[in-house]
Amino acid sequence: MRNRNAVITGSTTGIGLATARELAGRGCHVMLNGFGDRAEIDRLCAEIAAQSGTRVVYSGADLSRPDEARAMMADAAAALGPIDILVNNAGVQHVAAMHEFPDDKWDLLLAVNLSAAFHTIKAALPAMRERRWGRIVNTASVLGMVGAPHKPAYVAAKHGVIGLTKSVAIEVAGHGITCNAVCPGTVLTPIIEKQIAQQAQVTGLPEERVLQTVFLDRMPTGRLVPPEEVAAAIAFLCSDAAASITGAAIPVDGGYTTH
Ligand code: NAD
């Protein structure tokens, strides 16, 4: 995948950052996106560029806003050239009982976790169709496949991501473009760290037992999924070797969805 141009959303931390490193390491020019300290993000971009020898640019687009999602895709094409690989990975979480779930959090989670992928895919497809090659990978979740309490917006959005993935996959299958989802189990990143206190509140568990009881006990492997393992699965789906895999939702979940 040398010299492919890739946009990875939500790549300033966690799974997205590991994916940006992996794709750049395989020779892709990459656009990072997400929030964080600007000096630290600039340092990350310079580090990845120095290690990979590829071009690394950054967009601070807020993907809860469709206009910013569209502008990010235009900026990526202007900076790197036509986009070959799109990884929709930005995500946010909010944990609360359904009857108390804040309306504004519902709107935010649907916007970032689902609608942003609609807008970026829509923007990316014309150039992919013209060049008859494209790879789209959406980071869904095990919670795109099964339910969980206290996460109605996240579970709905991630199920929606898998539906969007299948629909796009069928539509572009004759154009050299694949569209897949990865479904991680628990990966210890800021999105999980931030919900420990919320989980303790809704479940009544002490905070120090949340990680084991709410997350690890669901995974037969009993270990957290390293972000690099999700990144490796995403990178494989972006390779030429994965041309026949499309419309799939691939668990990277330590067996979470087997029971
Ligand atoms: P993370 O919090 O480290 O990463 C989230 C990224 O999204 C960050 O770069 C953040 O800045 C960015 N982001 C958040 N809101 C944004 C917005 N409005 N606009 C642009 N960027 C925004 O968490 P992560 O675990 O690396 O999450 C990455 C993806 O993996 C998410 O879609 C998440 O739902 C999914 N996921 C994570 C786990 C897990 O256990 N960590 C499990 C399954 C799925």
CSV table of C-alpha atoms and ligand atoms in Angstrom, one decimal:
chain,number,residue,atom,x,y,z
A,1,MET,CA,0.0,0.0,0.0
A,2,ARG,CA,3.0,2.3,-0.6
A,3,ASN,CA,2.0,5.8,-1.6
A,4,ARG,CA,-1.7,5.3,-0.9
A,5,ASN,CA,-3.4,8.4,0.7
A,6,ALA,CA,-5.3,7.7,3.9
A,7,VAL,CA,-7.5,9.6,6.2
A,8,ILE,CA,-7.9,8.2,9.7
A,9,THR,CA,-10.5,10.0,11.9
A,10,GLY,CA,-10.1,10.1,15.6
A,11,SER,CA,-6.4,9.4,15.4
A,12,THR,CA,-4.9,11.6,18.0
A,13,THR,CA,-5.1,8.8,20.6
A,14,GLY,CA,-5.9,5.1,21.0
A,15,ILE,CA,-6.9,2.8,18.1
A,16,GLY,CA,-6.9,5.6,15.5
A,17,LEU,CA,-3.3,6.7,16.4
A,18,ALA,CA,-2.1,3.0,16.3
A,19,THR,CA,-3.8,2.7,12.9
A,20,ALA,CA,-2.2,5.9,11.6
A,21,ARG,CA,1.2,4.6,12.7
A,22,GLU,CA,0.5,1.2,11.1
A,23,LEU,CA,-0.6,2.6,7.7
A,24,ALA,CA,2.2,5.1,7.6
A,25,GLY,CA,4.6,2.3,8.5
A,26,ARG,CA,3.3,0.5,5.4
A,27,GLY,CA,4.0,3.5,3.2
A,28,CYS,CA,0.8,5.4,3.2
A,29,HIS,CA,0.6,9.2,3.4
A,30,VAL,CA,-1.8,10.0,6.2
A,31,MET,CA,-4.1,12.6,7.6
A,32,LEU,CA,-4.6,12.5,11.3
A,33,ASN,CA,-7.8,14.0,13.0
A,34,GLY,CA,-9.1,14.4,16.5
A,35,PHE,CA,-8.8,16.5,19.5
A,36,GLY,CA,-5.9,17.2,21.9
A,37,ASP,CA,-3.1,19.5,22.7
A,38,ARG,CA,-1.9,21.0,19.4
A,39,ALA,CA,1.8,20.9,20.3
A,40,GLU,CA,1.6,17.2,21.3
A,41,ILE,CA,-0.3,16.5,18.0
A,42,ASP,CA,2.4,18.3,16.0
A,43,ARG,CA,5.0,16.3,17.8
A,44,LEU,CA,3.2,13.0,16.9
A,45,CYS,CA,2.8,14.0,13.2
A,46,ALA,CA,6.6,14.8,13.0
A,47,GLU,CA,7.5,11.5,14.8
A,48,ILE,CA,5.3,9.4,12.5
A,49,ALA,CA,6.6,11.2,9.4
A,50,ALA,CA,10.2,10.7,10.5
A,51,GLN,CA,9.7,7.0,11.3
A,52,SER,CA,7.8,6.2,8.0
A,53,GLY,CA,9.2,8.7,5.5
A,54,THR,CA,5.7,9.5,4.4
A,55,ARG,CA,3.7,12.7,4.5
A,56,VAL,CA,1.7,13.2,7.7
A,57,VAL,CA,-0.9,16.1,8.0
A,58,TYR,CA,-3.5,16.9,10.6
A,59,SER,CA,-7.1,18.2,10.6
A,60,GLY,CA,-8.7,19.4,13.8
A,61,ALA,CA,-12.2,19.0,12.3
A,62,ASP,CA,-15.0,18.5,14.8
A,63,LEU,CA,-16.8,15.5,13.2
A,64,SER,CA,-20.0,16.2,15.1
A,65,ARG,CA,-20.4,18.9,12.4
A,66,PRO,CA,-21.2,17.8,8.9
A,67,ASP,CA,-19.6,20.9,7.3
A,68,GLU,CA,-16.4,20.2,9.2
A,69,ALA,CA,-16.4,16.6,8.1
A,70,ARG,CA,-16.8,17.6,4.5
A,71,ALA,CA,-14.1,20.3,4.8
A,72,MET,CA,-11.7,17.8,6.3
A,73,MET,CA,-12.1,15.5,3.3
A,74,ALA,CA,-11.5,18.4,0.9
A,75,ASP,CA,-8.4,19.5,2.9
A,76,ALA,CA,-7.1,15.9,2.9
A,77,ALA,CA,-7.4,15.7,-0.9
A,78,ALA,CA,-5.8,19.1,-1.3
A,79,ALA,CA,-2.9,18.2,1.0
A,80,LEU,CA,-2.2,14.5,-0.1
A,81,GLY,CA,-4.0,14.0,-3.4
A,82,PRO,CA,-7.1,11.7,-4.0
A,83,ILE,CA,-8.0,9.7,-0.9
A,84,ASP,CA,-7.6,5.9,-1.4
A,85,ILE,CA,-8.2,4.8,2.2
A,86,LEU,CA,-10.7,6.1,4.7
A,87,VAL,CA,-10.8,4.8,8.3
A,88,ASN,CA,-13.8,6.2,10.2
A,89,ASN,CA,-12.7,5.7,13.7
A,90,ALA,CA,-13.6,8.8,15.7
A,91,GLY,CA,-15.9,7.9,18.6
A,92,VAL,CA,-17.4,9.1,21.9
A,93,GLN,CA,-19.2,7.4,24.7
A,94,HIS,CA,-21.7,8.4,27.3
A,95,VAL,CA,-23.0,6.0,30.0
A,96,ALA,CA,-26.4,6.6,31.7
A,97,ALA,CA,-29.7,4.8,32.3
A,98,MET,CA,-32.0,5.0,29.3
A,99,HIS,CA,-34.7,6.9,31.3
A,100,GLU,CA,-32.2,9.5,32.3
A,101,PHE,CA,-30.1,9.6,29.1
A,102,PRO,CA,-29.4,13.3,28.1
A,103,ASP,CA,-30.9,14.3,24.8
A,104,ASP,CA,-27.8,16.3,23.8
A,105,LYS,CA,-25.6,13.2,24.4
A,106,TRP,CA,-27.9,11.1,22.2
A,107,ASP,CA,-27.5,13.7,19.4
A,108,LEU,CA,-23.7,14.0,19.9
A,109,LEU,CA,-23.1,10.2,19.9
A,110,LEU,CA,-25.2,9.6,16.8
A,111,ALA,CA,-23.4,12.6,15.0
A,112,VAL,CA,-19.8,11.5,15.8
A,113,ASN,CA,-20.1,7.7,15.9
A,114,LEU,CA,-22.5,7.3,12.9
A,115,SER,CA,-23.3,10.4,10.8
A,116,ALA,CA,-19.7,11.5,10.5
A,117,ALA,CA,-19.0,8.3,8.6
A,118,PHE,CA,-21.9,9.0,6.3
A,119,HIS,CA,-20.5,12.4,5.4
A,120,THR,CA,-16.9,11.3,4.9
A,121,ILE,CA,-17.8,8.2,2.9
A,122,LYS,CA,-20.0,10.3,0.7
A,123,ALA,CA,-17.2,12.8,0.1
A,124,ALA,CA,-14.6,10.0,-0.5
A,125,LEU,CA,-16.5,7.8,-3.0
A,126,PRO,CA,-16.3,9.9,-6.2
A,127,ALA,CA,-12.5,9.8,-6.3
A,128,MET,CA,-12.4,6.2,-5.3
A,129,ARG,CA,-15.0,5.3,-8.0
A,130,GLU,CA,-13.1,7.3,-10.6
A,131,ARG,CA,-9.8,5.5,-9.7
A,132,ARG,CA,-11.5,2.1,-9.3
A,133,TRP,CA,-9.8,1.4,-6.0
A,134,GLY,CA,-10.8,2.3,-2.5
A,135,ARG,CA,-10.7,0.9,1.0
A,136,ILE,CA,-13.2,2.1,3.7
A,137,VAL,CA,-13.0,0.7,7.2
A,138,ASN,CA,-15.3,1.8,10.0
A,139,THR,CA,-14.5,1.2,13.6
A,140,ALA,CA,-17.7,-0.2,15.0
A,141,SER,CA,-17.6,-2.2,18.2
A,142,VAL,CA,-18.8,-5.5,19.8
A,143,LEU,CA,-21.6,-3.2,20.7
A,144,GLY,CA,-22.5,-3.0,17.0
A,145,MET,CA,-23.3,-6.7,17.3
A,146,VAL,CA,-24.8,-7.2,20.8
A,147,GLY,CA,-26.5,-4.9,23.3
A,148,ALA,CA,-25.3,-3.5,26.6
A,149,PRO,CA,-27.2,-1.6,29.3
A,150,HIS,CA,-26.7,2.1,29.9
A,151,LYS,CA,-25.3,2.8,26.4
A,152,PRO,CA,-28.4,3.3,24.2
A,153,ALA,CA,-26.9,5.9,21.9
A,154,TYR,CA,-23.5,4.1,21.5
A,155,VAL,CA,-25.2,0.7,20.8
A,156,ALA,CA,-27.6,2.2,18.4
A,157,ALA,CA,-24.9,4.2,16.6
A,158,LYS,CA,-22.5,1.2,16.3
A,159,HIS,CA,-25.3,-1.1,15.0
A,160,GLY,CA,-26.0,1.7,12.5
A,161,VAL,CA,-22.3,1.8,11.5
A,162,ILE,CA,-22.5,-1.9,10.6
A,163,GLY,CA,-25.7,-1.3,8.6
A,164,LEU,CA,-24.1,1.6,6.7
A,165,THR,CA,-21.0,-0.6,6.0
A,166,LYS,CA,-23.1,-3.4,4.4
A,167,SER,CA,-25.1,-0.9,2.3
A,168,VAL,CA,-22.1,0.9,1.0
A,169,ALA,CA,-20.2,-2.4,0.4
A,170,ILE,CA,-22.9,-3.7,-1.9
A,171,GLU,CA,-23.3,-0.5,-3.8
A,172,VAL,CA,-19.6,-0.1,-4.7
A,173,ALA,CA,-18.6,-3.7,-5.0
A,174,GLY,CA,-18.2,-3.5,-8.7
A,175,HIS,CA,-15.9,-0.5,-8.5
A,176,GLY,CA,-12.8,-2.0,-6.8
A,177,ILE,CA,-13.9,-0.5,-3.5
A,178,THR,CA,-14.4,-2.4,-0.3
A,179,CYS,CA,-16.2,-1.3,2.9
A,180,ASN,CA,-15.8,-3.2,6.1
A,181,ALA,CA,-16.2,-2.7,9.9
A,182,VAL,CA,-13.9,-3.8,12.7
A,183,CYS,CA,-15.6,-4.6,16.0
A,184,PRO,CA,-13.1,-4.3,18.9
A,185,GLY,CA,-13.7,-5.7,22.4
A,186,THR,CA,-12.2,-3.7,25.3
A,187,VAL,CA,-9.2,-1.7,24.4
A,188,LEU,CA,-7.7,0.4,27.2
A,189,THR,CA,-7.8,3.9,25.7
A,190,PRO,CA,-9.2,7.3,26.9
A,191,ILE,CA,-12.8,6.3,25.8
A,192,ILE,CA,-12.7,3.5,28.4
A,193,GLU,CA,-10.7,5.3,31.0
A,194,LYS,CA,-13.3,8.2,30.9
A,195,GLN,CA,-16.3,5.8,31.6
A,196,ILE,CA,-14.9,4.0,34.6
A,197,ALA,CA,-16.5,6.6,37.0
A,198,GLN,CA,-19.8,6.6,35.0
A,199,GLN,CA,-20.0,2.8,35.0
A,200,ALA,CA,-19.3,2.7,38.8
A,201,GLN,CA,-22.3,5.1,39.3
A,202,VAL,CA,-24.8,3.2,37.1
A,203,THR,CA,-23.8,-0.3,38.2
A,204,GLY,CA,-23.0,0.5,41.9
A,205,LEU,CA,-19.6,-1.3,41.6
A,206,PRO,CA,-16.5,0.2,43.2
A,207,GLU,CA,-14.4,1.9,40.5
A,208,GLU,CA,-11.5,-0.6,40.9
A,209,ARG,CA,-13.8,-3.5,40.0
A,210,VAL,CA,-15.4,-1.9,36.9
A,211,LEU,CA,-12.7,-2.9,34.4
A,212,GLN,CA,-12.8,-6.5,35.4
A,213,THR,CA,-16.5,-6.9,35.9
A,214,VAL,CA,-18.0,-4.8,33.1
A,215,PHE,CA,-15.3,-5.3,30.5
A,216,LEU,CA,-12.8,-8.1,31.0
A,217,ASP,CA,-15.3,-10.8,32.3
A,218,ARG,CA,-17.0,-10.6,28.9
A,219,MET,CA,-13.8,-11.6,27.0
A,220,PRO,CA,-12.9,-15.3,27.2
A,221,THR,CA,-9.3,-14.4,26.6
A,222,GLY,CA,-9.4,-12.3,29.8
A,223,ARG,CA,-7.0,-9.7,28.4
A,224,LEU,CA,-7.4,-6.3,27.0
A,225,VAL,CA,-7.1,-5.9,23.3
A,226,PRO,CA,-4.0,-3.9,22.4
A,227,PRO,CA,-4.8,-1.0,20.0
A,228,GLU,CA,-2.0,-2.3,17.7
A,229,GLU,CA,-4.0,-5.6,17.1
A,230,VAL,CA,-7.0,-3.6,16.0
A,231,ALA,CA,-4.8,-1.4,13.8
A,232,ALA,CA,-3.3,-4.6,12.2
A,233,ALA,CA,-6.8,-5.9,11.3
A,234,ILE,CA,-7.7,-2.5,9.8
A,235,ALA,CA,-4.4,-2.4,7.8
A,236,PHE,CA,-5.1,-5.9,6.4
A,237,LEU,CA,-8.6,-4.8,5.3
A,238,CYS,CA,-6.9,-1.9,3.5
A,239,SER,CA,-4.5,-4.1,1.6
A,240,ASP,CA,-4.8,-5.6,-1.9
A,241,ALA,CA,-5.0,-9.0,-0.3
A,242,ALA,CA,-8.3,-8.2,1.3
A,243,ALA,CA,-10.0,-7.4,-2.1
A,244,SER,CA,-12.7,-10.1,-1.6
A,245,ILE,CA,-13.6,-9.1,2.0
A,246,THR,CA,-16.4,-6.5,1.9
A,247,GLY,CA,-19.5,-5.8,3.9
A,248,ALA,CA,-17.9,-7.7,6.8
A,249,ALA,CA,-18.0,-6.9,10.5
A,250,ILE,CA,-14.8,-8.4,11.9
A,251,PRO,CA,-14.6,-9.0,15.6
A,252,VAL,CA,-11.2,-8.2,17.2
A,253,ASP,CA,-12.7,-8.9,20.6
A,254,GLY,CA,-11.0,-11.8,22.5
A,255,GLY,CA,-14.2,-13.9,22.0
A,256,TYR,CA,-16.6,-11.3,23.5
A,257,THR,CA,-19.3,-12.0,20.9
A,258,THR,CA,-19.0,-15.8,21.0
A,259,HIS,CA,-21.3,-16.1,24.0
B,1,NAD,P1,-10.1,7.3,22.1
B,1,NAD,O1,-10.9,8.1,23.0
B,1,NAD,O2,-8.6,7.1,22.4
B,1,NAD,O3,-10.2,7.9,20.6
B,1,NAD,C1,-11.2,8.6,20.1
B,1,NAD,C2,-10.7,9.6,19.1
B,1,NAD,O4,-11.9,10.3,18.5
B,1,NAD,C3,-9.8,10.7,19.6
B,1,NAD,O5,-8.8,11.0,18.7
B,1,NAD,C4,-10.7,11.9,19.8
B,1,NAD,O6,-10.1,13.1,19.8
B,1,NAD,C5,-11.6,11.7,18.6
B,1,NAD,N1,-12.8,12.4,18.6
B,1,NAD,C6,-13.8,12.4,19.6
B,1,NAD,N2,-14.8,13.3,19.3
B,1,NAD,C7,-14.5,13.8,18.1
B,1,NAD,C8,-15.1,14.7,17.2
B,1,NAD,N3,-16.2,15.3,17.5
B,1,NAD,N4,-14.5,15.1,16.1
B,1,NAD,C9,-13.3,14.5,15.7
B,1,NAD,N5,-12.6,13.6,16.5
B,1,NAD,C10,-13.2,13.3,17.7
B,1,NAD,O7,-10.8,5.9,22.1
B,1,NAD,P2,-10.5,4.6,21.2
B,1,NAD,O8,-10.8,3.5,22.0
B,1,NAD,O9,-9.3,4.7,20.4
B,1,NAD,O10,-11.8,4.8,20.1
B,1,NAD,C11,-11.6,4.7,18.8
B,1,NAD,C12,-12.8,4.0,18.2
B,1,NAD,O11,-12.9,2.7,18.6
B,1,NAD,C13,-14.2,4.7,18.6
B,1,NAD,O12,-15.0,4.7,17.5
B,1,NAD,C14,-14.7,3.7,19.6
B,1,NAD,O13,-16.1,3.8,19.7
B,1,NAD,C15,-14.2,2.4,19.1
B,1,NAD,N6,-14.1,1.3,20.1
B,1,NAD,C16,-13.3,1.4,21.2
B,1,NAD,C17,-13.3,0.3,22.1
B,1,NAD,C18,-12.5,0.4,23.3
B,1,NAD,O14,-12.6,-0.5,24.2
B,1,NAD,N7,-11.6,1.3,23.5
B,1,NAD,C19,-14.1,-0.8,21.8
B,1,NAD,C20,-14.9,-0.9,20.7
B,1,NAD,C21,-14.9,0.2,19.8
